[in-house]
Coordinates of C-alpha atoms in Angstrom, one line a residue:
M1 CA 2.8 15.0 64.5
G2 CA 2.9 12.5 67.4
F3 CA 0.8 9.6 68.6
I4 CA -2.9 10.2 68.6
T5 CA -4.2 11.6 71.9
P6 CA -7.5 12.9 72.9
E7 CA -6.0 16.4 73.0
W8 CA -4.7 16.0 69.4
I9 CA -8.2 14.9 68.3
E10 CA -9.7 17.9 69.9
L11 CA -7.4 20.1 67.8
L12 CA -7.9 18.1 64.6
E13 CA -11.6 17.6 64.8
P14 CA -12.6 21.2 64.3
N15 CA -10.7 21.4 61.0
L16 CA -12.2 18.1 59.8
R17 CA -15.7 19.3 60.7
V18 CA -15.1 22.4 58.6
I19 CA -14.2 20.1 55.7
F20 CA -17.3 17.9 56.4
D21 CA -19.6 21.0 56.4
K22 CA -18.0 22.7 53.4
N23 CA -18.3 19.5 51.3
M24 CA -21.9 19.1 52.2
K25 CA -22.7 22.6 51.0
K26 CA -20.9 22.0 47.7
H27 CA -23.6 19.6 46.6
K28 CA -27.1 20.6 45.4
D29 CA -29.5 19.5 48.1
Y30 CA -32.7 18.4 46.3
V31 CA -34.3 17.6 49.6
G32 CA -34.8 21.3 50.3
T33 CA -35.9 21.9 46.7
I34 CA -38.5 19.2 46.5
Y35 CA -39.7 18.8 50.2
N36 CA -41.1 20.8 52.9
V37 CA -38.2 20.3 55.5
E38 CA -38.9 20.5 59.1
T39 CA -37.0 19.7 62.3
S40 CA -38.6 17.1 64.5
K41 CA -38.2 16.6 68.3
K42 CA -40.4 13.5 68.6
A43 CA -39.9 9.8 67.9
Q44 CA -42.3 10.2 65.0
E45 CA -44.5 12.9 63.4
T46 CA -48.2 12.4 62.7
N47 CA -50.3 14.5 60.4
L48 CA -54.0 14.1 60.4
G49 CA -55.6 15.0 57.1
V50 CA -58.9 16.8 57.0
G51 CA -61.5 17.3 54.3
N52 CA -62.3 20.6 52.8
I53 CA -65.1 23.1 53.5
G54 CA -67.8 23.7 51.0
L55 CA -68.7 27.1 49.5
M56 CA -70.1 29.8 51.7
E57 CA -73.9 30.0 52.0
E58 CA -76.1 32.9 51.5
W59 CA -77.1 34.5 54.9
E60 CA -80.8 34.1 54.4
Q61 CA -80.5 30.4 53.3
S62 CA -78.7 29.5 56.5
G63 CA -81.5 31.0 58.6
N64 CA -79.8 34.4 59.1
Q65 CA -77.0 32.8 61.1
V66 CA -73.5 31.5 60.4
A67 CA -73.6 28.3 58.4
Y68 CA -71.3 25.9 60.3
E69 CA -70.0 22.8 58.6
E70 CA -68.6 19.5 59.8
V71 CA -65.1 18.8 58.4
N72 CA -64.5 15.2 57.4
K73 CA -61.4 13.4 58.7
G74 CA -58.7 12.7 56.1
F75 CA -56.0 10.0 56.0
M76 CA -53.5 9.9 58.8
A77 CA -49.9 10.2 57.7
T78 CA -47.2 8.9 60.1
Y79 CA -43.6 9.7 59.8
R80 CA -41.3 7.3 61.7
H81 CA -37.7 8.4 61.8
R82 CA -35.1 5.8 60.8
K83 CA -31.5 5.9 61.9
Y84 CA -28.5 5.7 59.5
S85 CA -24.8 5.7 60.2
K86 CA -21.4 5.5 58.5
G87 CA -17.9 5.7 59.9
L88 CA -14.2 5.6 59.0
K89 CA -10.9 5.0 60.8
V90 CA -7.7 7.0 60.8
E91 CA -4.7 4.9 61.7
R92 CA -1.8 6.1 63.7
E93 CA 0.6 5.7 60.8
L94 CA -1.4 8.4 58.8
V95 CA -0.8 10.8 61.6
E96 CA 2.9 9.9 62.1
D97 CA 3.6 10.2 58.4
D98 CA 1.8 13.6 58.0
Q99 CA -0.8 12.1 55.6
Y100 CA -3.3 14.9 56.4
G101 CA -4.4 15.0 52.8
E102 CA -5.4 11.3 53.0
I103 CA -7.4 12.0 56.2
K104 CA -9.2 14.9 54.6
K105 CA -10.0 12.7 51.6
R106 CA -11.6 10.2 53.8
V107 CA -13.7 12.8 55.5
R108 CA -14.9 14.1 52.2
L109 CA -15.8 10.5 51.2
L110 CA -17.8 10.3 54.4
T111 CA -19.6 13.5 53.6
N112 CA -20.4 12.2 50.1
S113 CA -21.9 9.1 51.6
V114 CA -24.2 11.3 53.8
Y115 CA -25.2 13.4 50.9
R116 CA -26.0 10.5 48.6
T117 CA -28.0 8.7 51.3
R118 CA -30.3 11.7 51.7
Q119 CA -30.7 12.2 48.0
V120 CA -31.4 8.5 47.2
H121 CA -34.0 8.4 50.0
A122 CA -35.6 11.7 48.9
A123 CA -36.0 10.4 45.3
S124 CA -37.4 7.0 46.4
P125 CA -41.1 8.1 46.5
F126 CA -40.7 9.2 42.9
N127 CA -38.6 6.2 41.8
F128 CA -41.3 3.9 43.2
A129 CA -44.1 6.3 42.4
F130 CA -46.0 3.6 40.3
G131 CA -45.5 0.7 42.7
G132 CA -42.7 -1.1 44.4
G133 CA -43.4 -1.0 48.1
I134 CA -43.6 2.8 49.1
V135 CA -47.1 3.8 49.8
G136 CA -48.8 6.8 51.3
P137 CA -51.6 7.2 54.0
D138 CA -54.2 5.9 51.6
G139 CA -52.3 2.7 50.9
K140 CA -51.4 3.7 47.4
P141 CA -48.1 4.7 45.8
L142 CA -47.5 8.3 45.0
C143 CA -49.0 8.0 41.5
A144 CA -51.9 5.7 41.1
T145 CA -55.1 5.4 39.0
D146 CA -57.4 5.0 42.1
H147 CA -56.5 7.3 45.0
P148 CA -59.6 7.5 47.3
I149 CA -60.7 11.1 47.8
A150 CA -61.4 10.4 51.5
P151 CA -61.3 7.5 54.0
G152 CA -64.1 5.1 53.2
S153 CA -65.0 6.9 50.0
T154 CA -65.6 5.1 46.7
D155 CA -64.8 8.3 44.8
T156 CA -61.2 8.3 43.4
F157 CA -58.9 10.4 41.4
K158 CA -56.2 9.4 39.0
N159 CA -52.6 10.8 38.9
A160 CA -50.8 8.2 37.0
G161 CA -50.4 7.8 33.2
N162 CA -48.1 6.5 30.5
K163 CA -47.7 9.4 28.1
E164 CA -44.4 10.4 26.6
L165 CA -43.1 13.8 27.6
N166 CA -44.1 16.4 25.0
A167 CA -46.1 19.7 25.0
T168 CA -49.4 18.0 24.2
S169 CA -49.0 15.6 27.1
V170 CA -48.2 18.4 29.5
E171 CA -51.3 20.3 28.4
E172 CA -53.5 17.3 28.7
T173 CA -52.1 16.4 32.1
R174 CA -52.5 19.9 33.4
A175 CA -56.1 19.9 32.3
E176 CA -56.8 16.7 34.1
M177 CA -55.2 18.0 37.3
R178 CA -57.3 21.1 37.1
R179 CA -60.4 19.0 37.2
W180 CA -59.6 17.3 40.5
T181 CA -62.2 17.8 43.2
D182 CA -62.2 17.6 47.0
D183 CA -64.5 15.5 49.3
K184 CA -67.2 18.2 48.9
G185 CA -67.1 18.0 45.2
N186 CA -65.5 21.4 44.7
L187 CA -62.5 22.0 42.5
L188 CA -59.1 21.8 44.3
V189 CA -57.8 24.5 42.0
V190 CA -54.5 22.8 41.4
E191 CA -51.9 25.0 39.7
P192 CA -49.4 22.7 37.8
D193 CA -46.3 24.8 37.3
T194 CA -43.2 22.5 37.5
L195 CA -41.8 19.6 35.6
I196 CA -39.6 17.2 37.5
V197 CA -37.5 15.0 35.1
P198 CA -34.4 12.8 35.0
G199 CA -31.3 13.9 33.1
E200 CA -32.4 12.0 29.9
L201 CA -35.6 14.3 29.6
R202 CA -33.9 17.5 30.5
K203 CA -33.7 18.8 26.9
A204 CA -37.3 17.8 26.1
A205 CA -38.5 19.6 29.3
L206 CA -36.6 22.8 28.6
V207 CA -37.8 22.9 25.0
I208 CA -41.4 22.7 26.3
A209 CA -40.8 25.3 29.0
D210 CA -38.5 27.8 27.2
T211 CA -38.9 27.9 23.5
E212 CA -40.6 30.9 21.8
K213 CA -42.7 28.8 19.5
E214 CA -44.9 25.9 20.3
P215 CA -42.9 22.7 20.1
D216 CA -43.9 19.4 18.5
T217 CA -45.9 21.2 15.7
N218 CA -45.2 22.9 12.4
E219 CA -47.6 25.7 13.3
N220 CA -46.0 29.1 14.1
N221 CA -48.0 29.4 17.4
I222 CA -46.6 31.1 20.5
N223 CA -45.5 28.6 23.2
I224 CA -48.1 29.1 25.9
W225 CA -45.8 27.4 28.4
K226 CA -42.9 29.8 28.1
G227 CA -42.3 31.7 31.4
S228 CA -45.0 29.7 33.3
L229 CA -43.3 26.2 33.6
N230 CA -40.3 25.5 35.8
V231 CA -38.0 22.5 35.2
I232 CA -36.2 20.5 37.9
E233 CA -33.7 18.0 36.5
W234 CA -33.2 15.5 39.3
P235 CA -30.2 13.2 38.7
F236 CA -31.4 10.8 41.4
L237 CA -34.4 9.7 39.3
T238 CA -33.7 6.2 38.0
D239 CA -36.3 5.8 35.3
P240 CA -35.1 7.6 32.1
K241 CA -38.6 8.0 30.7
A242 CA -40.7 8.8 33.8
W243 CA -41.7 12.4 34.4
F244 CA -43.8 14.4 36.8
L245 CA -45.9 17.5 36.6
V246 CA -46.4 19.2 40.0
D247 CA -48.0 22.1 41.7
M248 CA -45.0 23.4 43.7
E249 CA -47.0 25.2 46.3
R250 CA -49.1 22.1 47.1
M251 CA -46.0 19.9 47.0
K252 CA -44.3 22.0 49.6
A253 CA -47.5 21.7 51.7
F254 CA -48.0 17.9 51.5
L255 CA -44.6 16.3 50.7
N256 CA -42.6 16.3 54.0
W257 CA -39.1 15.6 55.2
Y258 CA -38.4 15.6 59.0
D259 CA -34.8 15.8 60.3
R260 CA -34.7 14.3 63.8
R261 CA -30.9 14.2 64.1
K262 CA -28.8 16.0 61.5
A263 CA -25.6 14.5 60.4
K264 CA -22.4 15.9 61.9
L265 CA -18.8 14.6 62.2
E266 CA -18.0 13.0 65.6
S267 CA -14.9 11.2 66.7
E268 CA -13.3 9.1 69.5
N269 CA -9.8 7.8 70.3
V270 CA -9.2 4.1 70.6
F271 CA -6.0 3.6 72.6
D272 CA -5.4 -0.2 72.1
S273 CA -5.8 -0.2 68.3
E274 CA -4.1 3.1 67.8
V275 CA -6.8 4.5 65.5
A276 CA -9.1 7.4 65.6
K277 CA -12.7 6.7 64.7
Y278 CA -14.9 9.2 62.9
K279 CA -18.6 8.7 62.4
T280 CA -21.7 10.4 61.4
V281 CA -25.2 9.4 62.5
T282 CA -28.5 10.8 61.3
R283 CA -32.2 10.2 61.8
F284 CA -34.9 11.3 59.4
S285 CA -38.2 10.4 57.8
Y286 CA -40.1 11.5 54.7
G287 CA -43.3 11.0 52.8
W288 CA -46.6 12.7 51.8
D289 CA -49.8 13.6 53.5
E290 CA -51.8 13.4 50.3
P291 CA -50.9 13.1 46.6
S292 CA -53.0 15.8 45.0
F293 CA -49.9 17.8 44.1
I294 CA -48.4 15.5 41.4
Y295 CA -49.2 13.6 38.3
G296 CA -46.7 11.1 37.0
H297 CA -46.2 9.4 33.7
K298 CA -44.3 6.2 33.1
P299 CA -44.2 5.5 29.4
S300 CA -43.7 1.9 28.4

């Protein structure tokens, strides 16, 4: 292999792009598992929340005509895309000495950086769910004891606790979530069906979700959670004790990730310094419209 030229880079780059793309696909992408992922073509995305509509009215009670109802405005969620980058250099000597394996290794490391960046950011609302700087449209962290039901409302709901993960805590948390109401006072009908846990709680979560008999008791009762509770072990969760019970369908509706510019491998030749530069640049944003899909516990 000779001196790096633009023509040589044009030949090499497709191969390195294949390595880049294949390595990305080797990792489990929790972004797609946890978030509603959308592609954005704007500088930012804005979702205006709205209140709910009450129960239908009997025809005669509404004067024999359709009962129209005003819908209250909800909180406005703004998703501002942020830009991230990372690059590496390939010296002429690597090319001259046929160190193609070293070049591929560096590309794989670059891919790993892209992957970890996305995963760390995706987990950050959960890692700071009980405070620490990340807040939602209502000015509260993801899990709080005083989420306002609507803008200007004094009515609140709680989705933060400090219980240890066990079957009793899951059942009590589910019952509390099922009692949540909307701005009209009607039940939201939340269906908690998934546990999201760090690796340290994987065994406890699977015991709750999969054992035949009810855990945490000497009674020979059937485990009511078996077959109805999914478990997501998320290695990017940093608190070994914190756990989350979620309604997956609602989470996919309200927890959003916007890809403005997807990461890909790009390169350029630098003649004077005899190096080839490879870079990847991405833009994305993430957050939630409203938190009524999750209940988090942070045991002391």
